PDB file of N, CA and C in Angstrom:
ATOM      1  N   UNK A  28     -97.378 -41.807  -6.744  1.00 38.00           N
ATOM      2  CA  UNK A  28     -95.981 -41.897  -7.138  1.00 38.00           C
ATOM      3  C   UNK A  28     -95.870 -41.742  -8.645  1.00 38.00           C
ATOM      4  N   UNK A  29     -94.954 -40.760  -8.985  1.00 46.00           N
ATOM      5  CA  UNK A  29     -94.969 -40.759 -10.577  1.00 46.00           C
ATOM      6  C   UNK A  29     -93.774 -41.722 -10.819  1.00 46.00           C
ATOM      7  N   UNK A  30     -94.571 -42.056 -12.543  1.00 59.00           N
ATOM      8  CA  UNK A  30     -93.466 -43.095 -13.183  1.00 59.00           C
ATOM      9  C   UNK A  30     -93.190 -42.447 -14.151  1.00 59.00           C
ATOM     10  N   UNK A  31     -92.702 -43.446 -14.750  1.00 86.00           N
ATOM     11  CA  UNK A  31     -91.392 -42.662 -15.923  1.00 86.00           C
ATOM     12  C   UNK A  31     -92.461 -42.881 -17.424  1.00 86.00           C
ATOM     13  N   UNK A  32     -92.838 -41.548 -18.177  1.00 94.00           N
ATOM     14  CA  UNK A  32     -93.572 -41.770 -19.569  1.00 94.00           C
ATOM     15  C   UNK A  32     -92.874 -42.845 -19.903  1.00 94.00           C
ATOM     16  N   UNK A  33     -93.712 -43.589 -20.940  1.00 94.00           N
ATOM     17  CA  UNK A  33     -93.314 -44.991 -21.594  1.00 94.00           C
ATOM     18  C   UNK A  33     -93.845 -44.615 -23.408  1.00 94.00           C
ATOM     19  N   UNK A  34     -93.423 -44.890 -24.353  1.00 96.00           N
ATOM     20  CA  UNK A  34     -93.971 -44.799 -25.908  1.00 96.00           C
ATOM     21  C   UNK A  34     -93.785 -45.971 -26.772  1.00 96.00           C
ATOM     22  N   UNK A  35     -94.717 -46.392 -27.248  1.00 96.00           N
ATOM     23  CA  UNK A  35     -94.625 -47.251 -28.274  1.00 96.00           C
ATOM     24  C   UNK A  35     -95.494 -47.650 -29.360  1.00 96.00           C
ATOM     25  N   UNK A  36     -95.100 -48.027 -30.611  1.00 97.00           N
ATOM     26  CA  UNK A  36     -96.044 -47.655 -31.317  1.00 97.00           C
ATOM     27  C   UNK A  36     -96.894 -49.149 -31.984  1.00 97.00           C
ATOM     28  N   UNK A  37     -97.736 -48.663 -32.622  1.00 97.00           N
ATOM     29  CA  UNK A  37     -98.515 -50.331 -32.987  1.00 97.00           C
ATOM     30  C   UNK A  37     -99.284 -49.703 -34.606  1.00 97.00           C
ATOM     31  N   UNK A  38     -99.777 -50.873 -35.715  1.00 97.00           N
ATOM     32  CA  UNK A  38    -100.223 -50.742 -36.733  1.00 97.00           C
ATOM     33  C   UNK A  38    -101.775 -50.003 -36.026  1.00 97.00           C
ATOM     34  N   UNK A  39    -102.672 -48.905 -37.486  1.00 97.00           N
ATOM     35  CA  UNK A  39    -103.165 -48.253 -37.279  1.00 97.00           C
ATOM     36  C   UNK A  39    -104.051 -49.388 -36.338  1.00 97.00           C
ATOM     37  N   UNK A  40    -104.875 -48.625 -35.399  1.00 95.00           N
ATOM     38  CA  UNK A  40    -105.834 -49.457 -34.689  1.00 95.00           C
ATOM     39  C   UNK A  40    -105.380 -50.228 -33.400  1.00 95.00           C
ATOM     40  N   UNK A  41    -104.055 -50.755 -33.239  1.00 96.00           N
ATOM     41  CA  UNK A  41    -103.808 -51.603 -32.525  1.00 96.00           C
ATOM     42  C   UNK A  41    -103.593 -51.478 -31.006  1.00 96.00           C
ATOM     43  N   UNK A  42    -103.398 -50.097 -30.758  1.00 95.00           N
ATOM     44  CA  UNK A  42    -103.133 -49.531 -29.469  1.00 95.00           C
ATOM     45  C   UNK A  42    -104.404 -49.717 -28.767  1.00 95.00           C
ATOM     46  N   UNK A  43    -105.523 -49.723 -29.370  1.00 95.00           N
ATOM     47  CA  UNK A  43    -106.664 -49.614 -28.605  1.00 95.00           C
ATOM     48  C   UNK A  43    -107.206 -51.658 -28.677  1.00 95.00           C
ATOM     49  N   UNK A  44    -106.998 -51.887 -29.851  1.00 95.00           N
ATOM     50  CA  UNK A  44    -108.043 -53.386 -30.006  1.00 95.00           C
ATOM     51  C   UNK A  44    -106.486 -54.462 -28.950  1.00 95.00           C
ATOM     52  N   UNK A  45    -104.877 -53.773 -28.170  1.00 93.00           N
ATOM     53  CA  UNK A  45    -104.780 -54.179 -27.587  1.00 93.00           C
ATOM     54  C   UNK A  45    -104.743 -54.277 -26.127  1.00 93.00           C
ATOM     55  N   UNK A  46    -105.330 -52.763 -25.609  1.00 93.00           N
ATOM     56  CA  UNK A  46    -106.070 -52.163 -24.268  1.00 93.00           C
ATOM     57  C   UNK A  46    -104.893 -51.406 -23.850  1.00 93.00           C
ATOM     58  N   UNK A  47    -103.599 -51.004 -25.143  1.00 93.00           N
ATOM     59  CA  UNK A  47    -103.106 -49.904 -24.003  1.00 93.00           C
ATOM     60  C   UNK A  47    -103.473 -49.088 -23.269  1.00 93.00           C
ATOM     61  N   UNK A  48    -104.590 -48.442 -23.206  1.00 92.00           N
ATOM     62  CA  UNK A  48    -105.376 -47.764 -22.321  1.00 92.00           C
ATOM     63  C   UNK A  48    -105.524 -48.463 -20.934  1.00 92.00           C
ATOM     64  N   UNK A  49    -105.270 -49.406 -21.147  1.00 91.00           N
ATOM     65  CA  UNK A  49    -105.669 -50.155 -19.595  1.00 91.00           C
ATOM     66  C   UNK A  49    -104.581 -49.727 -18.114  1.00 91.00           C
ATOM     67  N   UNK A  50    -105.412 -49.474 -17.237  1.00 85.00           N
ATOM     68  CA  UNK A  50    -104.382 -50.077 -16.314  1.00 85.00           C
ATOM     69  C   UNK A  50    -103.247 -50.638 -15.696  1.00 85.00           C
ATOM     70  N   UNK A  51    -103.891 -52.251 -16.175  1.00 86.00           N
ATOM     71  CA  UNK A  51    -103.034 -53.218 -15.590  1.00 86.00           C
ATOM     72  C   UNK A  51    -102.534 -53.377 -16.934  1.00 86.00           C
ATOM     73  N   UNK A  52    -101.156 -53.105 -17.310  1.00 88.00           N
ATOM     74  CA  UNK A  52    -100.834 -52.924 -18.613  1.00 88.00           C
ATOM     75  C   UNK A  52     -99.262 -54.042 -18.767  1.00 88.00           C
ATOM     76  N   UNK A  53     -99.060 -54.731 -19.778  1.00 88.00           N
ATOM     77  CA  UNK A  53     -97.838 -55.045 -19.735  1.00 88.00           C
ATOM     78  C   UNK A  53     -97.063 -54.564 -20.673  1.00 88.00           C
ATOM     79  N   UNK A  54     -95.980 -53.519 -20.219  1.00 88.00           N
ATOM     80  CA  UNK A  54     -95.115 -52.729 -20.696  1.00 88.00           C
ATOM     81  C   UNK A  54     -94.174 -53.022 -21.350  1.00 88.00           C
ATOM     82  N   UNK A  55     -93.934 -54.199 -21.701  1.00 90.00           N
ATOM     83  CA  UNK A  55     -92.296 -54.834 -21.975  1.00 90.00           C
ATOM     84  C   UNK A  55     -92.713 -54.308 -23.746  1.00 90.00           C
ATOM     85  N   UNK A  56     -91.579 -53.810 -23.672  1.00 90.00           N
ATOM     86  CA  UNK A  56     -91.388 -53.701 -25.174  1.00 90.00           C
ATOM     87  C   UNK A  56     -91.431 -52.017 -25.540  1.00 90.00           C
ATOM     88  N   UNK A  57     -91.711 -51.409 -24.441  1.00 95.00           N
ATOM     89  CA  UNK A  57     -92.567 -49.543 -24.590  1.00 95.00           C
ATOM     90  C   UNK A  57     -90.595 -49.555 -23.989  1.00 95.00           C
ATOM     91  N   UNK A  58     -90.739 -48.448 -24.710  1.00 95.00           N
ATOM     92  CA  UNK A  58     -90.146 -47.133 -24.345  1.00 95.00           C
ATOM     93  C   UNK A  58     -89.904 -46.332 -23.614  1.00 95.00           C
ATOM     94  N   UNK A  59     -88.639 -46.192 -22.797  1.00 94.00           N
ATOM     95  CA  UNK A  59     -88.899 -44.859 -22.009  1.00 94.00           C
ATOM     96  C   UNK A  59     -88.271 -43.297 -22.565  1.00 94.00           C
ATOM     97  N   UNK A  60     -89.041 -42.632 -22.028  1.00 94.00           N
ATOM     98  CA  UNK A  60     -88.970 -41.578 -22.566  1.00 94.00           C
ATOM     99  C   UNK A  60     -89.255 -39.956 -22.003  1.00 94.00           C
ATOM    100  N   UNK A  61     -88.853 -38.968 -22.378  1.00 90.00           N
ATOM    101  CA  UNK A  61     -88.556 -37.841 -21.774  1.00 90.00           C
ATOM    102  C   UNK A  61     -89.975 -37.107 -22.254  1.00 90.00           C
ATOM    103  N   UNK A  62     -90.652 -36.566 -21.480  1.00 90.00           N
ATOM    104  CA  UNK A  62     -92.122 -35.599 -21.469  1.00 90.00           C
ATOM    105  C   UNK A  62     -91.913 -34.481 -20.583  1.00 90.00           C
ATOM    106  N   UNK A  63     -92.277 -33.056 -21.301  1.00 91.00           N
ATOM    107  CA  UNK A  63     -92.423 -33.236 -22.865  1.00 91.00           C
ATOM    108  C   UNK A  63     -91.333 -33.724 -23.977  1.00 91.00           C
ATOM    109  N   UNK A  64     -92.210 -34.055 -25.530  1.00 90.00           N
ATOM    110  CA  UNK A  64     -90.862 -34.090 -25.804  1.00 90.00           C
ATOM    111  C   UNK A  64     -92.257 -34.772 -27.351  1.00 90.00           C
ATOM    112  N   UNK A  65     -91.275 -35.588 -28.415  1.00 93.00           N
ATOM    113  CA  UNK A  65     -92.169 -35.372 -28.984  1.00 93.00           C
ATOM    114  C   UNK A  65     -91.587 -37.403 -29.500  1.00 93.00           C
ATOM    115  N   UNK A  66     -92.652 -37.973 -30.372  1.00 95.00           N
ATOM    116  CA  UNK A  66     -92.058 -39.123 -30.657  1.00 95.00           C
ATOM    117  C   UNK A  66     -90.729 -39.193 -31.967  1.00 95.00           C
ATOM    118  N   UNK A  67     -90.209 -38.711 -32.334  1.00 93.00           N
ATOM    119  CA  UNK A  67     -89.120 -38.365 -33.497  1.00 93.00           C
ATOM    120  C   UNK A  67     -87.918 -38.230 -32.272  1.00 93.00           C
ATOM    121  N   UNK A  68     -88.283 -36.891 -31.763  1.00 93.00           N
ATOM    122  CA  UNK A  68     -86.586 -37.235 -30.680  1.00 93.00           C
ATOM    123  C   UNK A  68     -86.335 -37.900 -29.653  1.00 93.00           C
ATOM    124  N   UNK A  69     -88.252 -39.020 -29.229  1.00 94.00           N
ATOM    125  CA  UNK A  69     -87.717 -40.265 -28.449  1.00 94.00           C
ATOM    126  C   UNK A  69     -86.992 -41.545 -29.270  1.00 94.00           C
ATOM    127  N   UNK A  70     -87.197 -41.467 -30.739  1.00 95.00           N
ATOM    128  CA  UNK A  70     -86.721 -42.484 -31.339  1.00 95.00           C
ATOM    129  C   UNK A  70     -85.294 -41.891 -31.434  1.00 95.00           C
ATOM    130  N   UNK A  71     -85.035 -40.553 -31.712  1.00 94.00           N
ATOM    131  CA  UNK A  71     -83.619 -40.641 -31.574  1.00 94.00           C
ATOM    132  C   UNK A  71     -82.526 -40.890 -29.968  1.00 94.00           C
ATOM    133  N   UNK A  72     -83.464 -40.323 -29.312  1.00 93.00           N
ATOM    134  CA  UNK A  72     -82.530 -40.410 -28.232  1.00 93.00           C
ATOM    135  C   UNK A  72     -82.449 -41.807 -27.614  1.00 93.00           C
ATOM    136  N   UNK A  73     -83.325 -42.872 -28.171  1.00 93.00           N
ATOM    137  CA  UNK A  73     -83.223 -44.248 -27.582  1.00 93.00           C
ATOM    138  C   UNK A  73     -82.506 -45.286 -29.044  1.00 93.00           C
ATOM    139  N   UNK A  74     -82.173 -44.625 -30.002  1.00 93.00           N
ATOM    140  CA  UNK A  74     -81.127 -44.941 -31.314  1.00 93.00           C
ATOM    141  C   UNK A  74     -82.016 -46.075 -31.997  1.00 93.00           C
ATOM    142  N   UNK A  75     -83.407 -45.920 -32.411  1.00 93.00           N
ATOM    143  CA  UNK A  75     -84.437 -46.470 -33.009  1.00 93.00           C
ATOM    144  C   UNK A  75     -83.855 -45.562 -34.509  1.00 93.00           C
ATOM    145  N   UNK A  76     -84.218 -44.777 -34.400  1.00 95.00           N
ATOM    146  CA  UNK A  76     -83.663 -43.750 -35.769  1.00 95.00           C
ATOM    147  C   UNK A  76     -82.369 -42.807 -35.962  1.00 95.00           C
ATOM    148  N   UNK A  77     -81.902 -42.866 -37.172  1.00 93.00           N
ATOM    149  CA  UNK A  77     -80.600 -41.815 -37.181  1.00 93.00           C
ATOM    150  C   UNK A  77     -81.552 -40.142 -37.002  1.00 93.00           C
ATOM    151  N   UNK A  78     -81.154 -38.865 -37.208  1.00 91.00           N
ATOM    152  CA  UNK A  78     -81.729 -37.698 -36.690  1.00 91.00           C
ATOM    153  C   UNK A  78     -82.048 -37.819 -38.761  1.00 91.00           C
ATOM    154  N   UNK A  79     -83.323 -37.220 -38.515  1.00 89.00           N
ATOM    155  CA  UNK A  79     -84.124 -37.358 -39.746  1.00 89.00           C
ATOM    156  C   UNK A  79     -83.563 -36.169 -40.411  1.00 89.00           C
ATOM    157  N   UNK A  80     -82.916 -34.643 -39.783  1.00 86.00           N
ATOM    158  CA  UNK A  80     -82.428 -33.792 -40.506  1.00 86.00           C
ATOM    159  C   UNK A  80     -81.251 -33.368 -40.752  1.00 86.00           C
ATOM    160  N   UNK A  81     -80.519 -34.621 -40.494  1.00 90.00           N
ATOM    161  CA  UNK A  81     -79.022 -34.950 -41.078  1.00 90.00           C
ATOM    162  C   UNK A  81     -79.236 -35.797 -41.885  1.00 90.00           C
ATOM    163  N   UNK A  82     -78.566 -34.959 -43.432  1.00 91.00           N
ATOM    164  CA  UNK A  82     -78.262 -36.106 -45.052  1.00 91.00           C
ATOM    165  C   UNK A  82     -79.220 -36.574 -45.060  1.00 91.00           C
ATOM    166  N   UNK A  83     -79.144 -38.035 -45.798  1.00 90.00           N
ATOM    167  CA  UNK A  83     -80.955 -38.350 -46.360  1.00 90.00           C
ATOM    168  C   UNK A  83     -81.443 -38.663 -45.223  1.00 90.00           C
ATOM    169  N   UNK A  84     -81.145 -39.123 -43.935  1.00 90.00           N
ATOM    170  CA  UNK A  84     -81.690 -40.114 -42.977  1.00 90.00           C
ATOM    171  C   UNK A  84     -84.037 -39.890 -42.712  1.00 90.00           C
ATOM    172  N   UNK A  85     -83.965 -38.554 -43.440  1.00 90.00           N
ATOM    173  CA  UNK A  85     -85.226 -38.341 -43.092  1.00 90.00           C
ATOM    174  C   UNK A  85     -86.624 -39.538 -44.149  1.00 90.00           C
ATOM    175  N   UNK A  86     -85.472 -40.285 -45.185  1.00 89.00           N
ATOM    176  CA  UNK A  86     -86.330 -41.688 -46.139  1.00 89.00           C
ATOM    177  C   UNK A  86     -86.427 -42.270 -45.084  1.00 89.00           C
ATOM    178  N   UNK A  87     -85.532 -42.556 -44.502  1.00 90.00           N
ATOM    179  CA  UNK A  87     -85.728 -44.093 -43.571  1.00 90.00           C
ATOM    180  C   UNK A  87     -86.274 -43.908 -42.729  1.00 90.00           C
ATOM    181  N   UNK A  88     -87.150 -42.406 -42.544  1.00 91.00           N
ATOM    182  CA  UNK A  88     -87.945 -42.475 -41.180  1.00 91.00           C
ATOM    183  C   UNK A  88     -89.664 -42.618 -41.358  1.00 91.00           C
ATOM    184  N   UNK A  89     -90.004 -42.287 -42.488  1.00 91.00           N
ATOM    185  CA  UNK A  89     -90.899 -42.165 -43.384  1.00 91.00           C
ATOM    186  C   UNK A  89     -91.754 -43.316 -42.510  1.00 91.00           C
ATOM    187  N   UNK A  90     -91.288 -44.232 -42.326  1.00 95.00           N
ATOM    188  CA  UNK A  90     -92.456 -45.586 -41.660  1.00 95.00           C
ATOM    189  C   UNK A  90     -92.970 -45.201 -40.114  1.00 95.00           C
ATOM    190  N   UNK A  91     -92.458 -44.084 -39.439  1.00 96.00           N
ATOM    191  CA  UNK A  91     -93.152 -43.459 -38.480  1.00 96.00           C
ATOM    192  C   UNK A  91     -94.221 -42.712 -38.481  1.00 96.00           C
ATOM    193  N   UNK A  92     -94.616 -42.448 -39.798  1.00 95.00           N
ATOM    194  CA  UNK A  92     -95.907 -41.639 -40.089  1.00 95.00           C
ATOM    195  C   UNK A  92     -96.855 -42.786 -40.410  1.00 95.00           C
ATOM    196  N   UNK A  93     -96.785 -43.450 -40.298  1.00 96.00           N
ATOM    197  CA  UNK A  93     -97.280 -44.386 -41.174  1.00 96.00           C
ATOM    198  C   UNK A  93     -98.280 -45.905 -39.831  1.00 96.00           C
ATOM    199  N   UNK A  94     -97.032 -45.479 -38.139  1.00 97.00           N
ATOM    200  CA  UNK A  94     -97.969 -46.373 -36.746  1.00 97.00           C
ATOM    201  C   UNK A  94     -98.658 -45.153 -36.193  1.00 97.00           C
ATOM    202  N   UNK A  95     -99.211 -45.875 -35.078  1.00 97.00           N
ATOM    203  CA  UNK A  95     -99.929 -44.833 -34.127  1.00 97.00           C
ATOM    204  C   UNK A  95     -99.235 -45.060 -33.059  1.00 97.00           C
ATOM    205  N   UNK A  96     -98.978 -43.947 -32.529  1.00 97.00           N
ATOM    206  CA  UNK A  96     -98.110 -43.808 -31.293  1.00 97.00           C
ATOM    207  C   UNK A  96     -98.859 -43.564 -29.891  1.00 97.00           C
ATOM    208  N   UNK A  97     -98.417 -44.414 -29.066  1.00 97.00           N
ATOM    209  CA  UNK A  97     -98.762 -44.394 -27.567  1.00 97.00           C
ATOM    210  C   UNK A  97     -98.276 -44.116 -26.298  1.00 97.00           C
ATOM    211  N   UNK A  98     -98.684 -43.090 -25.876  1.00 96.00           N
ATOM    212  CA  UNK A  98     -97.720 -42.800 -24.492  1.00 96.00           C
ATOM    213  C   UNK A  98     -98.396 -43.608 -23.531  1.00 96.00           C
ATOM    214  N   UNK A  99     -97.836 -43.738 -22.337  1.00 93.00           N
ATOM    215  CA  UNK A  99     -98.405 -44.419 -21.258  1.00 93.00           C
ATOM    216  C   UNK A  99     -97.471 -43.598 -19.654  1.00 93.00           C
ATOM    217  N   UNK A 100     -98.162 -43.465 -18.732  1.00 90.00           N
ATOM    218  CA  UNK A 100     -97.960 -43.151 -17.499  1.00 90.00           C
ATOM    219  C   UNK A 100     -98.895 -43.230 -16.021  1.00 90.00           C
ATOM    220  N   UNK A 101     -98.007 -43.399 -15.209  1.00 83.00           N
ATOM    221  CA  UNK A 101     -99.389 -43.830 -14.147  1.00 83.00           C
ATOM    222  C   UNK A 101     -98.596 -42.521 -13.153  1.00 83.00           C
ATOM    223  N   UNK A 102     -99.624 -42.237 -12.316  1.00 80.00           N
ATOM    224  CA  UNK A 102    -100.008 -41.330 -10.989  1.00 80.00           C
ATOM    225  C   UNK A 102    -100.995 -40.920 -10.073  1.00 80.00           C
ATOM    226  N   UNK A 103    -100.829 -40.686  -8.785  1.00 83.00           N
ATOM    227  CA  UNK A 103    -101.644 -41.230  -7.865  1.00 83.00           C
ATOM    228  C   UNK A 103    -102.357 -39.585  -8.084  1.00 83.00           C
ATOM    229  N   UNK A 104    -103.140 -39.712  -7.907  1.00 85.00           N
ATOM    230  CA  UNK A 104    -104.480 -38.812  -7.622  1.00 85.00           C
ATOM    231  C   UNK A 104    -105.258 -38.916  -6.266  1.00 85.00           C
ATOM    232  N   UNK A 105    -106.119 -37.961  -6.044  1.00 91.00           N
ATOM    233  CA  UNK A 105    -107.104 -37.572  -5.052  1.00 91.00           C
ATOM    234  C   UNK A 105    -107.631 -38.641  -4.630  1.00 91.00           C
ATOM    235  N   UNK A 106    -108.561 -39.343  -3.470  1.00 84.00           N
ATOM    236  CA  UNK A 106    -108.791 -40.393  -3.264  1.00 84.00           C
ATOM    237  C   UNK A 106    -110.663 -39.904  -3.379  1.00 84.00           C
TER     238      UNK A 106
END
């Protein structure tokens, strides 16, 4: 059964030393989000950020270069 991509981001390192990779994962706090697609127009389309290439809004986005970003999705495969 497919689920819905999820994104969220954490300080450098943190995605892994907190097992988003895992499985059994607890999601609260992720993102949903449209794939493909890229993390800039999931922050806009979920109103995390104004659109970075309207007027200055592209300063205040500057702290997105700056986490590491994580997608997450589950689906059933071959047995």
């Amino acid at each position: 059964m497919f689920e819905q991509w999820k994104l969220k981001d954490y300080a450098p390192g943190g995605g892994l030393a907190s097992g988003a990779f895992k499985g059994r994962f607890d999601e609260a706090g992720w993102l949903d989000v449209a794939v493909p697609g890229d993390v800039h127009t999931a922050l806009i389309s979920s109103g995390r950020i104004d659109d970075p290439y309207y007027d200055r809004n592209e300063e205040g986005c500057s702290w997105i270069e700056d986490r590491e970003w994580w997608y997450r999705t589950s689906f059933e495969g071959p047995e």
